[in-house]
CSV table of C-alpha atoms and ligand atoms in Angstrom, one decimal:
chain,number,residue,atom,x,y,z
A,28,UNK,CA,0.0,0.0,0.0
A,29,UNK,CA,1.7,3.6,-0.9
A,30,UNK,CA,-0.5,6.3,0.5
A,31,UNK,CA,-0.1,10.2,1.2
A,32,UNK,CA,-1.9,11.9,3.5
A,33,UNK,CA,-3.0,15.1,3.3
A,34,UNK,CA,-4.2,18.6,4.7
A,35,UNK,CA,-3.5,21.7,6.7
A,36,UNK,CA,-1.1,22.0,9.5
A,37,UNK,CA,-3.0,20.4,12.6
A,38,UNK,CA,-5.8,18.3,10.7
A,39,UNK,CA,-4.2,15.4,12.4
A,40,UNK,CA,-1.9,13.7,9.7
A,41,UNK,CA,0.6,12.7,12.0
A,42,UNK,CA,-2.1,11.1,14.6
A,43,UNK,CA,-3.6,9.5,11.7
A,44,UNK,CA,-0.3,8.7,10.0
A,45,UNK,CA,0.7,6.5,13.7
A,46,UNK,CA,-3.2,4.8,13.2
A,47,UNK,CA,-2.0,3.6,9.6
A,48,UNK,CA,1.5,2.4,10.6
A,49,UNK,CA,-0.5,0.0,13.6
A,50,UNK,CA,-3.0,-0.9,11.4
A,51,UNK,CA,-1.1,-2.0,8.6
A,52,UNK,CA,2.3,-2.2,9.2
A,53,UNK,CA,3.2,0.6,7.1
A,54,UNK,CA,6.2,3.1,7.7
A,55,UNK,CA,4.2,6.3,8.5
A,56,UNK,CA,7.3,8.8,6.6
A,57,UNK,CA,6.7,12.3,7.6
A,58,UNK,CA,9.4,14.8,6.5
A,59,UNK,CA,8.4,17.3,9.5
A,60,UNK,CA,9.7,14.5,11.8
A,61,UNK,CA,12.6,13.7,9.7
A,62,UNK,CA,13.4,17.5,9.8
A,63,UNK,CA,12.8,18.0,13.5
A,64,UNK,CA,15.3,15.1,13.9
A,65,UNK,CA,17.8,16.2,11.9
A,66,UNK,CA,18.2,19.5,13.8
A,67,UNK,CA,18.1,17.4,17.2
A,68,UNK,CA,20.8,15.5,15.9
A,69,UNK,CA,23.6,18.1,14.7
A,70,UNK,CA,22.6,16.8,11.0
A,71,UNK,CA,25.5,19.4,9.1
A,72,UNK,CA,22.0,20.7,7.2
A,73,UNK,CA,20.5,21.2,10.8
A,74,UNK,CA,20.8,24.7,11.1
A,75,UNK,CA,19.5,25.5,7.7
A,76,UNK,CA,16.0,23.5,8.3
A,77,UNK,CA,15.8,24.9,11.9
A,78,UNK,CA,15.6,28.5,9.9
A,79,UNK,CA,13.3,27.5,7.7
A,80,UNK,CA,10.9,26.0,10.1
A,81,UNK,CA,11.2,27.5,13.2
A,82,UNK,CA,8.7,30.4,11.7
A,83,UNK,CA,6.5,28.2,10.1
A,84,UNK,CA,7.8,28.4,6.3
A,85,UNK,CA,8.6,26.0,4.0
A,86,UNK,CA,12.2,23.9,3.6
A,87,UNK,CA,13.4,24.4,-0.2
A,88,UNK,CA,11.9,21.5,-2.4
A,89,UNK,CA,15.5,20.0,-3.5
A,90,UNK,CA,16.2,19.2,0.5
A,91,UNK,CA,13.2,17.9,1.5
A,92,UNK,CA,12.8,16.0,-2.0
A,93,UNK,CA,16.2,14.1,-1.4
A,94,UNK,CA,15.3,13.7,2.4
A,95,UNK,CA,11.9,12.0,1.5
A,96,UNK,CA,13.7,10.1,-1.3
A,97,UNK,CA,16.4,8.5,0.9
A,98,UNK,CA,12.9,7.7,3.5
A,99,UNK,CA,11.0,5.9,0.2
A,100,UNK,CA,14.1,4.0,-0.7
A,101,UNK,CA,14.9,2.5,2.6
A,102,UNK,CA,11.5,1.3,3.0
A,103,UNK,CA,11.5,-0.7,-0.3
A,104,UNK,CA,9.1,1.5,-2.4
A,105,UNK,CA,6.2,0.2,-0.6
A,106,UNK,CA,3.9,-0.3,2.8
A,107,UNK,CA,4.4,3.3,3.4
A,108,UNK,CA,2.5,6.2,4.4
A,109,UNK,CA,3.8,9.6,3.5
A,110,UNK,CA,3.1,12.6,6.1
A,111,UNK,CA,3.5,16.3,5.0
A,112,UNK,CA,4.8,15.7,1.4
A,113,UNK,CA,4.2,16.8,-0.8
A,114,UNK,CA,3.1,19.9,-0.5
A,115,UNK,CA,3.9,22.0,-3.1
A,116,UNK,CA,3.2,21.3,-6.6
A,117,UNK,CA,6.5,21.0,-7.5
A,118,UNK,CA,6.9,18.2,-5.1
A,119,UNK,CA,3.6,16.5,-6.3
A,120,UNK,CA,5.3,16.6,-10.0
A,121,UNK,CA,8.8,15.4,-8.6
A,122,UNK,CA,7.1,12.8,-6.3
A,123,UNK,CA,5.2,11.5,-8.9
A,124,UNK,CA,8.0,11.2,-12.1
A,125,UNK,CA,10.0,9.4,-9.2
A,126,UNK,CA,7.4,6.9,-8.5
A,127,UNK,CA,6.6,6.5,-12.0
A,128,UNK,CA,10.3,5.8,-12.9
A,129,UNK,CA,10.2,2.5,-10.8
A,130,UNK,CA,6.3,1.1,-11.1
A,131,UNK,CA,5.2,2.4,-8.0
A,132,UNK,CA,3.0,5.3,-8.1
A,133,UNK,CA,1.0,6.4,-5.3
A,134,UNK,CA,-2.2,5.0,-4.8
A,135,UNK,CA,-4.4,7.2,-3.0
A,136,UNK,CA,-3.9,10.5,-0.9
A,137,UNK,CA,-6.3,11.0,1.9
A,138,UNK,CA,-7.2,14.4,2.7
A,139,UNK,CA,-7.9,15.4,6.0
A,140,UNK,CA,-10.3,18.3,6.0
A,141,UNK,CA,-10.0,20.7,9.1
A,142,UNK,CA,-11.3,24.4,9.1
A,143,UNK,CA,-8.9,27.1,10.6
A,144,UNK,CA,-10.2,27.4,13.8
A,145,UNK,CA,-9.7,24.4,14.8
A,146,UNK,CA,-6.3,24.0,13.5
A,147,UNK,CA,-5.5,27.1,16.0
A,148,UNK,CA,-7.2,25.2,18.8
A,149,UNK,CA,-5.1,21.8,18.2
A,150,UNK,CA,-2.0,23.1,17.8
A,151,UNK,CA,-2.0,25.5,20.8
A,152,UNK,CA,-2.8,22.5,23.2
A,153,UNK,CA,-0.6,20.3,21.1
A,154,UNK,CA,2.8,18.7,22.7
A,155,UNK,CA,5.3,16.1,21.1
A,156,UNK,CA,7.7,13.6,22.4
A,157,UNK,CA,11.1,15.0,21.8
A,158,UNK,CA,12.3,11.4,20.7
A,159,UNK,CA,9.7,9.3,18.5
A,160,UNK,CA,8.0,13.1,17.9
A,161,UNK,CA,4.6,11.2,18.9
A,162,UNK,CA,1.5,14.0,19.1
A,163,UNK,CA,-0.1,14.8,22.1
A,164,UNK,CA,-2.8,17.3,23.1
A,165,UNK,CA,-3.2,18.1,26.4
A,166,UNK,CA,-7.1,17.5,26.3
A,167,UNK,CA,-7.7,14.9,24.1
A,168,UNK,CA,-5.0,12.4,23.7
A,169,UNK,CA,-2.5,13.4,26.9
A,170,UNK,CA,0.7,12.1,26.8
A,171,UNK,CA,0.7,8.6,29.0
A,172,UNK,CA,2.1,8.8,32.2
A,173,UNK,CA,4.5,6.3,32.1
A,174,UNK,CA,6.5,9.1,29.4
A,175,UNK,CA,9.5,11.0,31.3
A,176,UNK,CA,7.2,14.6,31.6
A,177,UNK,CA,10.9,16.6,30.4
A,178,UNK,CA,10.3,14.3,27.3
A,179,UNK,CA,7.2,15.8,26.2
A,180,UNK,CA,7.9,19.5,24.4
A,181,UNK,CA,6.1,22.1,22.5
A,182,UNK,CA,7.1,22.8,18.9
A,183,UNK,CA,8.4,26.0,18.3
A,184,UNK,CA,6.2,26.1,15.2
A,185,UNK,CA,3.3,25.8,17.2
A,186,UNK,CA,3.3,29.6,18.8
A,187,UNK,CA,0.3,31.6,17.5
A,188,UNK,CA,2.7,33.6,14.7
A,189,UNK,CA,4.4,30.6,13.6
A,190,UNK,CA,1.1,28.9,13.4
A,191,UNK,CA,-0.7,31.4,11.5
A,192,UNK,CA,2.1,32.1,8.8
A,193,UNK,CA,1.6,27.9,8.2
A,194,UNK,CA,-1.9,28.5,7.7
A,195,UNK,CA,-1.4,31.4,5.1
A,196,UNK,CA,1.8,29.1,3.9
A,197,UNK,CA,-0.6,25.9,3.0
A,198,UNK,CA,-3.5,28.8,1.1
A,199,UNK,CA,-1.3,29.7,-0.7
A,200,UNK,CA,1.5,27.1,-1.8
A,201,UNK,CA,0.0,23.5,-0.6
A,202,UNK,CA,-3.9,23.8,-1.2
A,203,UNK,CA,-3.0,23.4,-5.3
A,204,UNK,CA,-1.3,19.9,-4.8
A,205,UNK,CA,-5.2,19.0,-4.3
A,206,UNK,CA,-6.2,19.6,-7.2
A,207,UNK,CA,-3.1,17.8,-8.5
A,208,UNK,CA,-4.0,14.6,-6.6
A,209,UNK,CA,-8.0,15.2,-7.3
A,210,UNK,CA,-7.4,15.3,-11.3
A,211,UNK,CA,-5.3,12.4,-11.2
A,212,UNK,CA,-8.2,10.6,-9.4
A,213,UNK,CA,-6.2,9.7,-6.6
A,214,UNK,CA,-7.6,12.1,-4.2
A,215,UNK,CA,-10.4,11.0,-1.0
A,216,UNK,CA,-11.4,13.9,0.6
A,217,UNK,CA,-12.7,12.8,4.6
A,218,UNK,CA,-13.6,15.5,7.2
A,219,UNK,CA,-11.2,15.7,10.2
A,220,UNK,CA,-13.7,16.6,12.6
A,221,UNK,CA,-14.8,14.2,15.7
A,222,UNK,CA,-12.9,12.2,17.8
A,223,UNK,CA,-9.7,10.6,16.7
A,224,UNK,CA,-12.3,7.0,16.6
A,225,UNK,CA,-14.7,8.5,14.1
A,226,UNK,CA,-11.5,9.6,11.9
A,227,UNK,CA,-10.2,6.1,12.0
A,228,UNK,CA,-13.4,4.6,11.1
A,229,UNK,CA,-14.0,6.8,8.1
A,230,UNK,CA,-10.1,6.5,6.7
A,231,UNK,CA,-10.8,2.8,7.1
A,232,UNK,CA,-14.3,3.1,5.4
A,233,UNK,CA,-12.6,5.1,2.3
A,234,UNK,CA,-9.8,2.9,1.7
A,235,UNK,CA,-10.0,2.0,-1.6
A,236,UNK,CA,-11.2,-1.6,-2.3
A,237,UNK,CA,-8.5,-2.2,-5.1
A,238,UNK,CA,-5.8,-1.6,-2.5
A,239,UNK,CA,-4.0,-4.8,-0.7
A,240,UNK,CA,-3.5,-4.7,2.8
A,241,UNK,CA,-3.5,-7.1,5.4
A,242,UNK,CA,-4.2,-6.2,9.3
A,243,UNK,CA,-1.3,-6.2,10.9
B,314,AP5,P1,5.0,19.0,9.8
B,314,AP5,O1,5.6,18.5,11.0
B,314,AP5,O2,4.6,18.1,8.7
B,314,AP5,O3,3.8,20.0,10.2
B,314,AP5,P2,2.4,20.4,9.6
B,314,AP5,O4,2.1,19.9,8.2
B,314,AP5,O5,2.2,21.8,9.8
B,314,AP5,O6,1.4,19.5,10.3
B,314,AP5,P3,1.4,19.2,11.9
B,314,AP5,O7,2.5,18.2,12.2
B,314,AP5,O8,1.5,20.5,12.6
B,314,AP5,O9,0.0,18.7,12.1
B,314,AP5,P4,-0.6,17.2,11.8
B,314,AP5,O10,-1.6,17.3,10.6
B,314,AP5,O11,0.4,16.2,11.7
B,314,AP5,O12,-1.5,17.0,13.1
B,314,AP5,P5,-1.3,16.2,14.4
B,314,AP5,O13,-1.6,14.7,14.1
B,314,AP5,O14,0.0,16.5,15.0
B,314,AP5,O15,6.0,20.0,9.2
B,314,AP5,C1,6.7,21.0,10.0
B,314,AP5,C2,7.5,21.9,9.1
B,314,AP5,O16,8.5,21.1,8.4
B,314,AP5,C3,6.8,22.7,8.0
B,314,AP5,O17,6.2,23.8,8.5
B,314,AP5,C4,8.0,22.9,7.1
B,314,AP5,O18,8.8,24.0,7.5
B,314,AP5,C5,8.8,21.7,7.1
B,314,AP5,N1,8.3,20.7,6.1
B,314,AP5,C6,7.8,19.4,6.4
B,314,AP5,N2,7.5,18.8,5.3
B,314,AP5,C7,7.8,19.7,4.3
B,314,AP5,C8,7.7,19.7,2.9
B,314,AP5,N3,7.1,18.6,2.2
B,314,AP5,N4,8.1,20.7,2.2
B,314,AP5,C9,8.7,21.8,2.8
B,314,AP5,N5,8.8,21.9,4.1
B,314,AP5,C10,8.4,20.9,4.8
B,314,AP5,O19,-2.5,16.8,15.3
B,314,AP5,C11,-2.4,18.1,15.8
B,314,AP5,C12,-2.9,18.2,17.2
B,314,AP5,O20,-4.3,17.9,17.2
B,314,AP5,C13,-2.2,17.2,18.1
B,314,AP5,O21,-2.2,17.8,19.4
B,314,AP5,C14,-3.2,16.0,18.2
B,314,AP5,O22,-3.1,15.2,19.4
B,314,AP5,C15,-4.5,16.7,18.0
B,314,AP5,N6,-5.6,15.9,17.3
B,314,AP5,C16,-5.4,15.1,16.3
B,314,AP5,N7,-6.6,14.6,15.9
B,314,AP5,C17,-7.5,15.1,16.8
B,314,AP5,C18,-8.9,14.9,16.9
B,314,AP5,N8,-9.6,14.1,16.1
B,314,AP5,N9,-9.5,15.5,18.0
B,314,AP5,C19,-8.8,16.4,18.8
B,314,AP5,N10,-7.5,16.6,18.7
B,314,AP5,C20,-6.8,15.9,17.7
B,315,MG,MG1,2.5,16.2,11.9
């Protein structure tokens, strides 16, 4: 199963993304988290993608192409789920020859819809484990209290500026990678909205019947 998923900062890709990796075994690849641990971990590019993110902007396309590259290669090509890419149309275009080139194109791209305010709402309350980068919210999904408390940090990305220059960011350079996705047919287009249950539910009600999967 190769799968993207889709949709604005917040609408729950990477809680979704963890759902789909337990569910099916597949290697949830989410170039945020690849990013965030690249700057925890001296990567030489570290301070570059710290300046990029840290405000909310985007990382140029090349970098985060060849980091999400090295991701799909590792994992075989396949049983993957890909988390914040691509989103720009450039990437959709690169993403897709890429695939193309070795028989494996993507097979669906599940778009999580979530309307601004809401966005505002999750990502203010939101926390992440430092480590595995695992989302919390302090209301809804709390991190478990077995986790080490000076484990579980806020994103700098996630104060109110930062947060509202991703919002503007995804108007105006991610929302046309839906149309890319919706005229190649590929495109499912589920509400985020509801309890993290109902979303799993209708992901697993959408999933395309021509796709292969096994429970893991
Ligand atoms: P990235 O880490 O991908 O951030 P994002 O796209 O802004 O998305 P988020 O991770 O903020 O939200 P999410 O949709 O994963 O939601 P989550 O499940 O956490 O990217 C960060 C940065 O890296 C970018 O800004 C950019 O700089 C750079 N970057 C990454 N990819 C790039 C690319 N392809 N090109 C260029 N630059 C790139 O949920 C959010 C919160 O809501 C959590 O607290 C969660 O617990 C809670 N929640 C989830 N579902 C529910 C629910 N149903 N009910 C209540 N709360 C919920
Ligand atoms: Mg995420």
């Amino acid at each position: 199963m190769r799968l993207a998923l889709f949709g604005p900062p917040g609408a729950g890709k990477g809680t979704q993304s963890t759902f789909l990796r337990d569910t099916f075994g597949l290697r949830a690849i989410s170039t945020g988290n690849i990013i965030r641990k690249a700057i925890r971990e001296g990567h030489e590019l570290g301070p570059t993608l710290d300046a990029h993110i840290k405000d909310g902007g985007l990382v140029p396309d090349e970098i985060v192409q060849d980091l999400a590259k090295s991701s799909i290669v590792r994992h075989n090509f396949d049983q993957f789920v890909l988390d914040g890419f691509p989103r720009t149309l450039s990437q959709a275009k690169w993403l897709n020859d890429f695939l193309e080139a070795y028989k494996v194109p993507l097979q669906m791209v599940i778009f999580l819809a979530v309307p601004d305010e809401v966005v505002i709402e999750r990502l203010s309350q939101r926390r992440i484990h430092k480590l595995t980068c695992e989302p919390y919210h302090l209301l809804y999904h709390p991190p478990p209290a077995d986790v080490d408390p000076s484990l579980i940090i806020q994103r700098k990305d996630d104060r109110p500026e930062a947060i509202r220059f991703r919002l503007e960011t995804y108007k105006k350079v991610t929302e046309p990678v839906e149309r890319f996705y919706e005229d190649k047919g590929l495109l499912t287009k589920i509400s985020g909205l509801g309890s993290n249950t109902e979303i799993q539910k209708r992901i697993l009600e959408n999933l395309n019947p021509s796709l292969e999967y096994q429970i893991a």
